[in-house]
PDB file of C-alpha atoms in Angstrom:
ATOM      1  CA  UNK O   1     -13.706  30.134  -4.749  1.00 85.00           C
ATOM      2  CA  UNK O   2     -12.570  27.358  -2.639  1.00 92.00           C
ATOM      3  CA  UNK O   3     -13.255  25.659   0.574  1.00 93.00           C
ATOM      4  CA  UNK O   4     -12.503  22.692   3.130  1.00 94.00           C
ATOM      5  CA  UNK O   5     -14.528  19.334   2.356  1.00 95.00           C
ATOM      6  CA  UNK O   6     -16.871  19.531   5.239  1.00 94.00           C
ATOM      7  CA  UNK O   7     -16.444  23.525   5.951  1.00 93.00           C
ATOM      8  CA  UNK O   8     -20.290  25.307   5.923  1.00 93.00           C
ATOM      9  CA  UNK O   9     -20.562  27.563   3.120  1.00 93.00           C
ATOM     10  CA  UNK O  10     -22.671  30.372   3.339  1.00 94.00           C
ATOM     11  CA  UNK O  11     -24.066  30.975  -0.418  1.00 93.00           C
ATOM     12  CA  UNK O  12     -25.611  34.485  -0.433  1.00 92.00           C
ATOM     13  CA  UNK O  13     -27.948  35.280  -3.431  1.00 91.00           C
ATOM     14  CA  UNK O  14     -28.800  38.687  -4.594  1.00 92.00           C
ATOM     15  CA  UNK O  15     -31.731  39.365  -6.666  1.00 92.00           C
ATOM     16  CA  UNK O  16     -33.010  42.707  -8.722  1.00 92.00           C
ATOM     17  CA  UNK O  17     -35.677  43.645 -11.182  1.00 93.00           C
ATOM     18  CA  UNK O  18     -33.855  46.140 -13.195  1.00 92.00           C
ATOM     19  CA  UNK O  19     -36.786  46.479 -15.459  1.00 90.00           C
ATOM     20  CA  UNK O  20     -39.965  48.806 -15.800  1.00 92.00           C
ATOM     21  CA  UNK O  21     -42.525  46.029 -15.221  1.00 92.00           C
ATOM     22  CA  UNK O  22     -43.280  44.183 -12.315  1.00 94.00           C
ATOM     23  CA  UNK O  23     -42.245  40.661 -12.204  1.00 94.00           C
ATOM     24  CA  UNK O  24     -44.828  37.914 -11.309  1.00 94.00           C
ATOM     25  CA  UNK O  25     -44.732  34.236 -10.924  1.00 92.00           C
ATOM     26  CA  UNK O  26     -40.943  35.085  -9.289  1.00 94.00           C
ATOM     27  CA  UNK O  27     -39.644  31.005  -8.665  1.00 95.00           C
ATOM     28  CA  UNK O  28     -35.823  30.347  -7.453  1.00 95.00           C
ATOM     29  CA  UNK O  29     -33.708  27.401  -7.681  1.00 96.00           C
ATOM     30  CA  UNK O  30     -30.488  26.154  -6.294  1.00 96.00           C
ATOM     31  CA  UNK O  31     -29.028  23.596  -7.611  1.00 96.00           C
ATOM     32  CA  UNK O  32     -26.054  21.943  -5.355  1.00 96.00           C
ATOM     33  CA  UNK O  33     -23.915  19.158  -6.321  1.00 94.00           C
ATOM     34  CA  UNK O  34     -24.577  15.578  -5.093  1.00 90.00           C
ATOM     35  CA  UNK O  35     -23.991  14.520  -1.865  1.00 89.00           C
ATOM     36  CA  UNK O  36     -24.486  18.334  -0.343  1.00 94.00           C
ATOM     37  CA  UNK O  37     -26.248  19.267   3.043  1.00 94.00           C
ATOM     38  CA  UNK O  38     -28.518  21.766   3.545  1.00 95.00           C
ATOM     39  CA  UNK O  39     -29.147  23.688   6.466  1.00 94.00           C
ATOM     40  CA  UNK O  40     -32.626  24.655   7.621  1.00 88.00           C
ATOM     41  CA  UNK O  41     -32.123  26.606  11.160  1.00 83.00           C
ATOM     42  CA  UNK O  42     -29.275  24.449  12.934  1.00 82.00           C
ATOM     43  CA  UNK O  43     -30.152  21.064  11.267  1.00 87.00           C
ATOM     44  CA  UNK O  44     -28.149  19.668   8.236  1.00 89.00           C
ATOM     45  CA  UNK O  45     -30.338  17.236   5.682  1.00 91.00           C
ATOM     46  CA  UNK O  46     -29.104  15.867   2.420  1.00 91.00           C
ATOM     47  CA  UNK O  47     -29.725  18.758  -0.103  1.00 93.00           C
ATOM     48  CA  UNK O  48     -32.291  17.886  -2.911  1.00 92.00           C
ATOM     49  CA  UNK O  49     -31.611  17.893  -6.224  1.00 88.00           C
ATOM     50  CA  UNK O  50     -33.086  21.143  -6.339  1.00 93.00           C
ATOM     51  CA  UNK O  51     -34.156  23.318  -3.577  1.00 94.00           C
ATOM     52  CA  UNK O  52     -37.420  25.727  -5.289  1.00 94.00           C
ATOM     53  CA  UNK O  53     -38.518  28.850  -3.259  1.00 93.00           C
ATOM     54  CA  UNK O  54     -41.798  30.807  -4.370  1.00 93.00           C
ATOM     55  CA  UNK O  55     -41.482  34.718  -4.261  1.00 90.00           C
ATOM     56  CA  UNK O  56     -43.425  37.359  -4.734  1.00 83.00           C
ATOM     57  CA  UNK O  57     -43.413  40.014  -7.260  1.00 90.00           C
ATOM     58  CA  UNK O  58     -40.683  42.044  -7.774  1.00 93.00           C
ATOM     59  CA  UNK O  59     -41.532  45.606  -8.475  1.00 95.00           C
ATOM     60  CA  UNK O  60     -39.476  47.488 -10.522  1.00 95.00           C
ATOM     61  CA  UNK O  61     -35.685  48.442  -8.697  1.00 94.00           C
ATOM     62  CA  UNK O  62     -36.728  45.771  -5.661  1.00 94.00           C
ATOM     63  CA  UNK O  63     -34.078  44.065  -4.232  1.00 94.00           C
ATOM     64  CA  UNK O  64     -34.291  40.602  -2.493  1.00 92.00           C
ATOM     65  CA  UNK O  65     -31.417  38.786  -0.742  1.00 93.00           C
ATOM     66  CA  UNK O  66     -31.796  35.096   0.249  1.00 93.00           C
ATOM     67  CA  UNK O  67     -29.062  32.944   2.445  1.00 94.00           C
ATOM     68  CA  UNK O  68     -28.204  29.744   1.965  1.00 94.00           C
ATOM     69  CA  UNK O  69     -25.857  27.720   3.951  1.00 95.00           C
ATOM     70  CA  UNK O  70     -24.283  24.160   3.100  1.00 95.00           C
ATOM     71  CA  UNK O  71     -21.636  21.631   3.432  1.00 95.00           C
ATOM     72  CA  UNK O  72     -19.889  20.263   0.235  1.00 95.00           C
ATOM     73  CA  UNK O  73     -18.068  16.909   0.266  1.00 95.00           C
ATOM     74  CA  UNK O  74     -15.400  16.001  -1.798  1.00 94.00           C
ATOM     75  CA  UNK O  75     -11.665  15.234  -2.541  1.00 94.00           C
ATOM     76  CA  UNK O  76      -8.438  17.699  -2.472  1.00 94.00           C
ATOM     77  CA  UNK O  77      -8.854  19.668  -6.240  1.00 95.00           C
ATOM     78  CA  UNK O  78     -12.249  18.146  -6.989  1.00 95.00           C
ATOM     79  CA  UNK O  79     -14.337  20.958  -8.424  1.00 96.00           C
ATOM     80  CA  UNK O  80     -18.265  21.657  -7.554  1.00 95.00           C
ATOM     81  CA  UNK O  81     -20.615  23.214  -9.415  1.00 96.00           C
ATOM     82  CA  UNK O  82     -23.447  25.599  -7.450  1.00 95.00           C
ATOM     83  CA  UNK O  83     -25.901  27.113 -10.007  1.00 96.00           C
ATOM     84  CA  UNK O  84     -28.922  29.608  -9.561  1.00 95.00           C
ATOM     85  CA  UNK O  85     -31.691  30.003 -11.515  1.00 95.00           C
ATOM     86  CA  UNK O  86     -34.933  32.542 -11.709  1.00 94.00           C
ATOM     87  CA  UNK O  87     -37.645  32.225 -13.859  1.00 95.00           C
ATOM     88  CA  UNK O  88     -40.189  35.140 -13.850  1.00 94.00           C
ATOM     89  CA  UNK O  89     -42.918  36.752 -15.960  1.00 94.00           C
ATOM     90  CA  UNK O  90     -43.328  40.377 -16.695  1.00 94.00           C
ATOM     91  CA  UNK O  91     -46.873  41.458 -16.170  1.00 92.00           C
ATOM     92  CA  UNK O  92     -47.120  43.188 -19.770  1.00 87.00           C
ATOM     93  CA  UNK O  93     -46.210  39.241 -21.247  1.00 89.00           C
ATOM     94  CA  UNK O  94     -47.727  36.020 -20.807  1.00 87.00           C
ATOM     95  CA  UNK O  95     -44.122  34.481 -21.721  1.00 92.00           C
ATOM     96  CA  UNK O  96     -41.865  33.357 -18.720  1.00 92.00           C
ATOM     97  CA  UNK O  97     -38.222  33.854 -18.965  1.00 93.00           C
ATOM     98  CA  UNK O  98     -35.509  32.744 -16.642  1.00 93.00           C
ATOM     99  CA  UNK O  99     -32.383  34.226 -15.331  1.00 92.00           C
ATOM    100  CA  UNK O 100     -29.061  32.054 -14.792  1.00 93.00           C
ATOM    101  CA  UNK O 101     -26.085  32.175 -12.843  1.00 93.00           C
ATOM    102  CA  UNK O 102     -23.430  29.897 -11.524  1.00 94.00           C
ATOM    103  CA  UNK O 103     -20.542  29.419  -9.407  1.00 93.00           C
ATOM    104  CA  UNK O 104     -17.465  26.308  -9.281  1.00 96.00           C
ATOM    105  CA  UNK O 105     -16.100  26.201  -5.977  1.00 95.00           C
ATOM    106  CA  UNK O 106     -12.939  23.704  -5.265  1.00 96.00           C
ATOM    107  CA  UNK O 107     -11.789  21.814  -2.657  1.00 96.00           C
ATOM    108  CA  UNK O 108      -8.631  22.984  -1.303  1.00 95.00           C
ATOM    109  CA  UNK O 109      -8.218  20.498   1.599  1.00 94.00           C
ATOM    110  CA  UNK O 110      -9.691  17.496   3.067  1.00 96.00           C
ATOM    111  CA  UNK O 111      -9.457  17.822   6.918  1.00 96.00           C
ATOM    112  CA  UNK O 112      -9.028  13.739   7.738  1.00 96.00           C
ATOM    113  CA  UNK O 113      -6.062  12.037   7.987  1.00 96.00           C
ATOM    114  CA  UNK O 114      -4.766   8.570   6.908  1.00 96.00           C
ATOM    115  CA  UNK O 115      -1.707   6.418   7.668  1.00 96.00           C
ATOM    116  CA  UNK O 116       0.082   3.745   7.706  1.00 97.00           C
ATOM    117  CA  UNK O 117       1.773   0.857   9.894  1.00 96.00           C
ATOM    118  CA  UNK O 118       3.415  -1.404   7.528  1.00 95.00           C
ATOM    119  CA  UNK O 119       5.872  -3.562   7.954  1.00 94.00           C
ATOM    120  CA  UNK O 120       9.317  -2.363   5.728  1.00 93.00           C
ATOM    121  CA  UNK O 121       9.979  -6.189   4.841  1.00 94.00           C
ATOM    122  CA  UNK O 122       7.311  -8.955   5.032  1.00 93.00           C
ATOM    123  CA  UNK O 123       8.049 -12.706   4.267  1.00 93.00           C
ATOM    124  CA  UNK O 124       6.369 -14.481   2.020  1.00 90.00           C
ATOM    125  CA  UNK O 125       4.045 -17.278   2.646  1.00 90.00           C
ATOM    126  CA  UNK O 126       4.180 -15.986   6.556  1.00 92.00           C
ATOM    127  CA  UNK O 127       1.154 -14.193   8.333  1.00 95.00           C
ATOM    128  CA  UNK O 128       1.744 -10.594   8.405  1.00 95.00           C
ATOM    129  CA  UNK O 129      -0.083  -7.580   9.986  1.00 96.00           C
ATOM    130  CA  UNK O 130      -0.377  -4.236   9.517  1.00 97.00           C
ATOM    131  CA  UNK O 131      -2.437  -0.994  11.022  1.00 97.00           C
ATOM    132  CA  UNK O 132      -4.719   1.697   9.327  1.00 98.00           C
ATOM    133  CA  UNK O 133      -5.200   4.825  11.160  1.00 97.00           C
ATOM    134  CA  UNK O 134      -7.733   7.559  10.515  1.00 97.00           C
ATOM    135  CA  UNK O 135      -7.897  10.779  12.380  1.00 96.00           C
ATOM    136  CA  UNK O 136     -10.078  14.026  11.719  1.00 96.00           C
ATOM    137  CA  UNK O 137      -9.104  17.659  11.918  1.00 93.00           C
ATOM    138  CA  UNK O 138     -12.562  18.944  11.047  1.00 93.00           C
ATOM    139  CA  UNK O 139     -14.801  21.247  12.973  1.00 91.00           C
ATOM    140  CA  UNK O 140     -18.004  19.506  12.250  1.00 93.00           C
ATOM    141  CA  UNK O 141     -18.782  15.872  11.869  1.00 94.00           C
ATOM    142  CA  UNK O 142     -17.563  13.500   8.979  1.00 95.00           C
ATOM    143  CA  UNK O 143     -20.716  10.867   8.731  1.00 93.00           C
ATOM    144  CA  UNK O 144     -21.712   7.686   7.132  1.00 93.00           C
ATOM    145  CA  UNK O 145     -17.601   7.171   6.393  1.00 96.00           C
ATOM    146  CA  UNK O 146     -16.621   3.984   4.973  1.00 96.00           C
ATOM    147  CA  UNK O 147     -12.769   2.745   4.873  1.00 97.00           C
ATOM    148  CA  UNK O 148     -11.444   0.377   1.486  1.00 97.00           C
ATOM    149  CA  UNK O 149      -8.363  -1.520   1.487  1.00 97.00           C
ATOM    150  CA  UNK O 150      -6.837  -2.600  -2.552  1.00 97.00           C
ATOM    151  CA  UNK O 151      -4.429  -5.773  -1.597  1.00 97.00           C
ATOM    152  CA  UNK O 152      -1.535  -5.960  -3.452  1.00 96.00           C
ATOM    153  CA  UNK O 153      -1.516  -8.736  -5.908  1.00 95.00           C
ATOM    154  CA  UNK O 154      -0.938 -12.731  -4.100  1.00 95.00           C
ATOM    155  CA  UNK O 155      -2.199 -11.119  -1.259  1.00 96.00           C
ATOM    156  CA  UNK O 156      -4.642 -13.471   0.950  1.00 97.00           C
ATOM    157  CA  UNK O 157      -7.015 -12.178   3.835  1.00 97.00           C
ATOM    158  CA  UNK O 158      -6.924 -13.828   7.273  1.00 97.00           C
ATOM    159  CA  UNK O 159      -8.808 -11.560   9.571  1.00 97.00           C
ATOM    160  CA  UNK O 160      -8.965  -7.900  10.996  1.00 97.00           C
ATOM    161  CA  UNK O 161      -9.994  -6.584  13.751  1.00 97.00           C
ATOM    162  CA  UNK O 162     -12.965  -4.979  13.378  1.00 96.00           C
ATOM    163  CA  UNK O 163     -14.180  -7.319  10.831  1.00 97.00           C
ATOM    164  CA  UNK O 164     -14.834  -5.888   7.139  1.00 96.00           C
ATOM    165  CA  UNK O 165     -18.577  -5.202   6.830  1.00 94.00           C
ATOM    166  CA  UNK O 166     -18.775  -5.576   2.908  1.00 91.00           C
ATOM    167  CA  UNK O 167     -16.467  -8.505   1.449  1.00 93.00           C
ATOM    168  CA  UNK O 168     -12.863  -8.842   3.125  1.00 96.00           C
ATOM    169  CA  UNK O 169     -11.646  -4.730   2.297  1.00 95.00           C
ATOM    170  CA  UNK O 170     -14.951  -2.405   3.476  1.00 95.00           C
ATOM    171  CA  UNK O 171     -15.179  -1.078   6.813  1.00 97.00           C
ATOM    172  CA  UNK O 172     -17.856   1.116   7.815  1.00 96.00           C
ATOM    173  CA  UNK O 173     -16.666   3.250   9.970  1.00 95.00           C
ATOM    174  CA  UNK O 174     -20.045   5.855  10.844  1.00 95.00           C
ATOM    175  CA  UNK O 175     -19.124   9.079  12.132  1.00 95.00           C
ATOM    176  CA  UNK O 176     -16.044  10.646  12.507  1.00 96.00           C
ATOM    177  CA  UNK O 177     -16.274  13.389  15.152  1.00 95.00           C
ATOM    178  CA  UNK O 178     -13.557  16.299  15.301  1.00 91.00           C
ATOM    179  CA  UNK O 179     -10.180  14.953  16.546  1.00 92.00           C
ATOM    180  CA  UNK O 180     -11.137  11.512  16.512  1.00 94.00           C
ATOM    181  CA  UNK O 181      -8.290   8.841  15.994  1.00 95.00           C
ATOM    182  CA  UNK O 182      -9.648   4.858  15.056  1.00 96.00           C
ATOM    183  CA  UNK O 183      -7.968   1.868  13.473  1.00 97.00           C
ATOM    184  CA  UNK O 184      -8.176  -1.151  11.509  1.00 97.00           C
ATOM    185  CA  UNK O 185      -5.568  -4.079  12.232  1.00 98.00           C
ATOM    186  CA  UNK O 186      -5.471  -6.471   9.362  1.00 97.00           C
ATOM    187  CA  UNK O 187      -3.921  -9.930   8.599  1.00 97.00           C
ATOM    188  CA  UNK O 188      -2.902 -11.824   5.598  1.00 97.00           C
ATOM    189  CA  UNK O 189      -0.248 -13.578   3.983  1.00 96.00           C
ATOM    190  CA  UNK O 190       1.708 -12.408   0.871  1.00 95.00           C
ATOM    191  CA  UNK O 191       3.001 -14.832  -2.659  1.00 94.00           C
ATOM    192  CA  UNK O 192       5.595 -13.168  -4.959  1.00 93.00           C
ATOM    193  CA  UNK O 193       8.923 -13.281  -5.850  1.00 93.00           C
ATOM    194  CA  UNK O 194      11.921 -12.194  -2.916  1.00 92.00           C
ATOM    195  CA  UNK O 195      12.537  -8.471  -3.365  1.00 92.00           C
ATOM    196  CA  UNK O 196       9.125  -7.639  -4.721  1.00 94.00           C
ATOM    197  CA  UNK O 197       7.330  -4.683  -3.635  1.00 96.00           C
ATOM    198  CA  UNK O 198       3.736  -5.006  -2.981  1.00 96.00           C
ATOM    199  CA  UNK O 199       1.770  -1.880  -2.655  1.00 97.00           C
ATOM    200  CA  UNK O 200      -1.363  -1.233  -0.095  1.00 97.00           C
ATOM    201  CA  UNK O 201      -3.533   1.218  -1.151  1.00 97.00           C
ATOM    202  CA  UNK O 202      -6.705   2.698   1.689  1.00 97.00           C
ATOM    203  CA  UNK O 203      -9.223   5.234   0.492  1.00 97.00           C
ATOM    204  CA  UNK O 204     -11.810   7.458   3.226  1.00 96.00           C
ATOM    205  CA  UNK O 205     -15.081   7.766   1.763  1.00 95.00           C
ATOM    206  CA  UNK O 206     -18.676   6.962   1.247  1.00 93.00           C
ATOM    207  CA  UNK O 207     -20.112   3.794  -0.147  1.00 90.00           C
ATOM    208  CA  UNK O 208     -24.073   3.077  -0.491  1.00 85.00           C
ATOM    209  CA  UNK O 209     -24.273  -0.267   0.107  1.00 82.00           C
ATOM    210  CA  UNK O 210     -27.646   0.059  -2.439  1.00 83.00           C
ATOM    211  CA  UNK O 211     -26.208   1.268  -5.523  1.00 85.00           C
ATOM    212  CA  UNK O 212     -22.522   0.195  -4.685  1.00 85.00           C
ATOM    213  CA  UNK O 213     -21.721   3.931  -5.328  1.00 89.00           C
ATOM    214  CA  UNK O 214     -17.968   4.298  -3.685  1.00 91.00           C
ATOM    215  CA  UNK O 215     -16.750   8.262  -3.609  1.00 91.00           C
ATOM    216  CA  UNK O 216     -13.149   8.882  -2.286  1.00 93.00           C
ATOM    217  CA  UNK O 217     -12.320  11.564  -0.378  1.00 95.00           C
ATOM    218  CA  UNK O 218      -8.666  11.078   1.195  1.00 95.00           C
ATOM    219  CA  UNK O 219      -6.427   7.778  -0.042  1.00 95.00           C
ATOM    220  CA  UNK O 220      -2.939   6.576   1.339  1.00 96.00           C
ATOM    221  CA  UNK O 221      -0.365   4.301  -0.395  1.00 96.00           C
ATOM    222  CA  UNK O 222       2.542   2.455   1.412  1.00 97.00           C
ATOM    223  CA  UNK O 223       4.480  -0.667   0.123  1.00 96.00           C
ATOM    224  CA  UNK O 224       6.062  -3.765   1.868  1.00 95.00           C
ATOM    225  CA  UNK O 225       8.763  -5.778   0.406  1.00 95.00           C
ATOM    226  CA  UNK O 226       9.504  -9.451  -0.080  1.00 94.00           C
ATOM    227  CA  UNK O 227      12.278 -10.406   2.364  1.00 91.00           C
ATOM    228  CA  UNK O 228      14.908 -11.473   0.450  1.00 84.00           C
ATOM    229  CA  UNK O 229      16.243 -14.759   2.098  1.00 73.00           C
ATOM    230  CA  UNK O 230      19.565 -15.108   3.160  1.00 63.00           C
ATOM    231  CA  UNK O 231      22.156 -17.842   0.515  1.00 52.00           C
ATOM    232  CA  UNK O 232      23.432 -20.621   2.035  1.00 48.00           C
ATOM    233  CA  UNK O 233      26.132 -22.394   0.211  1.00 48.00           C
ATOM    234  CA  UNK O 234      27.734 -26.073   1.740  1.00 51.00           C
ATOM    235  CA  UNK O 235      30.143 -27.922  -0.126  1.00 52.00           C
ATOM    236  CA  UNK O 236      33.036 -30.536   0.735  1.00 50.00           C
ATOM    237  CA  UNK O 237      36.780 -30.202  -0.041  1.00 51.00           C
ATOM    238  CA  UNK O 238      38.533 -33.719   0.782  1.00 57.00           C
ATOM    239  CA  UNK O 239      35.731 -35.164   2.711  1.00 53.00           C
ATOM    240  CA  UNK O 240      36.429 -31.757   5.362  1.00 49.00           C
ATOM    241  CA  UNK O 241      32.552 -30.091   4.833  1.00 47.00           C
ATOM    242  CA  UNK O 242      32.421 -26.569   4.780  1.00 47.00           C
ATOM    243  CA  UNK O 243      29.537 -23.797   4.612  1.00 46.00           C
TER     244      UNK O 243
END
């Protein structure tokens, strides 16, 4: 019922004719939800929409099993649907009739990590920096991983190191390999009023630079506030100036 973003799920499907006829023109379909792989031997591909196998007939009482295995992306709670389908004729009819089943599977954990190095108090108008850290706890691969950074509002870019690959807040980051640790160091300078919080927000994900499709799959908040500046008063009593 539920599984680690990333984890390989073996998806075992049972099949029976549990009628008198034989059943002819057996086809099965998986359907897995977006952004799935699907393994063929010990090589991963992006699943198809829907993955079709031919059988043959089923006699009456035969049993077939088929295996699949595949990796589901996704964010902490996010539900996925996995749905079978069979569509067969009976050899007495000339109708076809299907057979449907399906399962929702949620992720219970996302195995990356993501945090902050933010200063407590920034002051305004001044270059600041900061540091992103991402880390992975998986046992296979995390690919094509992208990082975004929301600014707070008043907040003006200066430079990072590496340099955003899409605008001034997308990093692409590739692959993230099992207990791998990288980081983004980012400048800017912050506007607002002395004591004002300004939040940072940084989501893990994937973004197709194509359709400008961005899905989240781990995000980290962390504010800085406006230093408040210290009050200087100065003021004369009988010429003597005091402050």
């Amino acid at each position: 019922d539920s599984v680690e973003s990333g984890e390989i799920l073996t998806i075992p499907i049972r099949l029976k004719n549990i009628s008198n006829a034989d059943l002819q023109n057996v086809e099965f379909t998986l359907l897995l939800p977006e952004r799935s792989l699907i393994y063929e031997g010990s090589e991963a591909r992006s699943a198809p929409p829907r993955l079709i196998q031919k059988i043959e007939n089923l006699k009456p009482g035969e049993e077939r099993t088929l295996e699949f295995k595949t990796r589901l992306f996704g964010h902490e709670g996010e539900e996925k649907k996995i749905e079978a389908v069979l569509l067969y004729q009976p050899e007495t009819l000339k109708a076809r009739f299907s057979s449907r089943n399906s399962q929702i599977v949620t992720i219970r954990l996302v195995p990356l990590g993501l945090s902050w190095e933010l200063p407590a108090t920034i002051s305004r108008g001044q270059e600041m920096e900061a540091r992103l850290r991402y880390t992975s706890n998986a046992e296979l691969p995390f690919e094509n991983m992208s990082v975004r950074i929301e600014y707070p509002a008043g907040f003006t870019f200066v430079s990072s190191e590496p340099s955003p690959t899409t605008g001034e807040n997308m990093w692409d980051i590739g692959t993230i390999d099992r207990g791998e640790e990288g980081s983004i160091v980012f400048r800017g300078k912050v506007s607002g009023q002395e004591g004002e919080f300004k939040p940072f927000r940084a989501t893990l994900g994937v973004f197709n630079p194509l359709t400008k499709e961005w899905v989240p799959y781990l995000d980290a908040s962390n504010d800085a506030k406006i230093a408040v500046m210290p009050l200087f008063v100065e003021g004369s009593i009988n010429e003597t100036r005091e402050g």
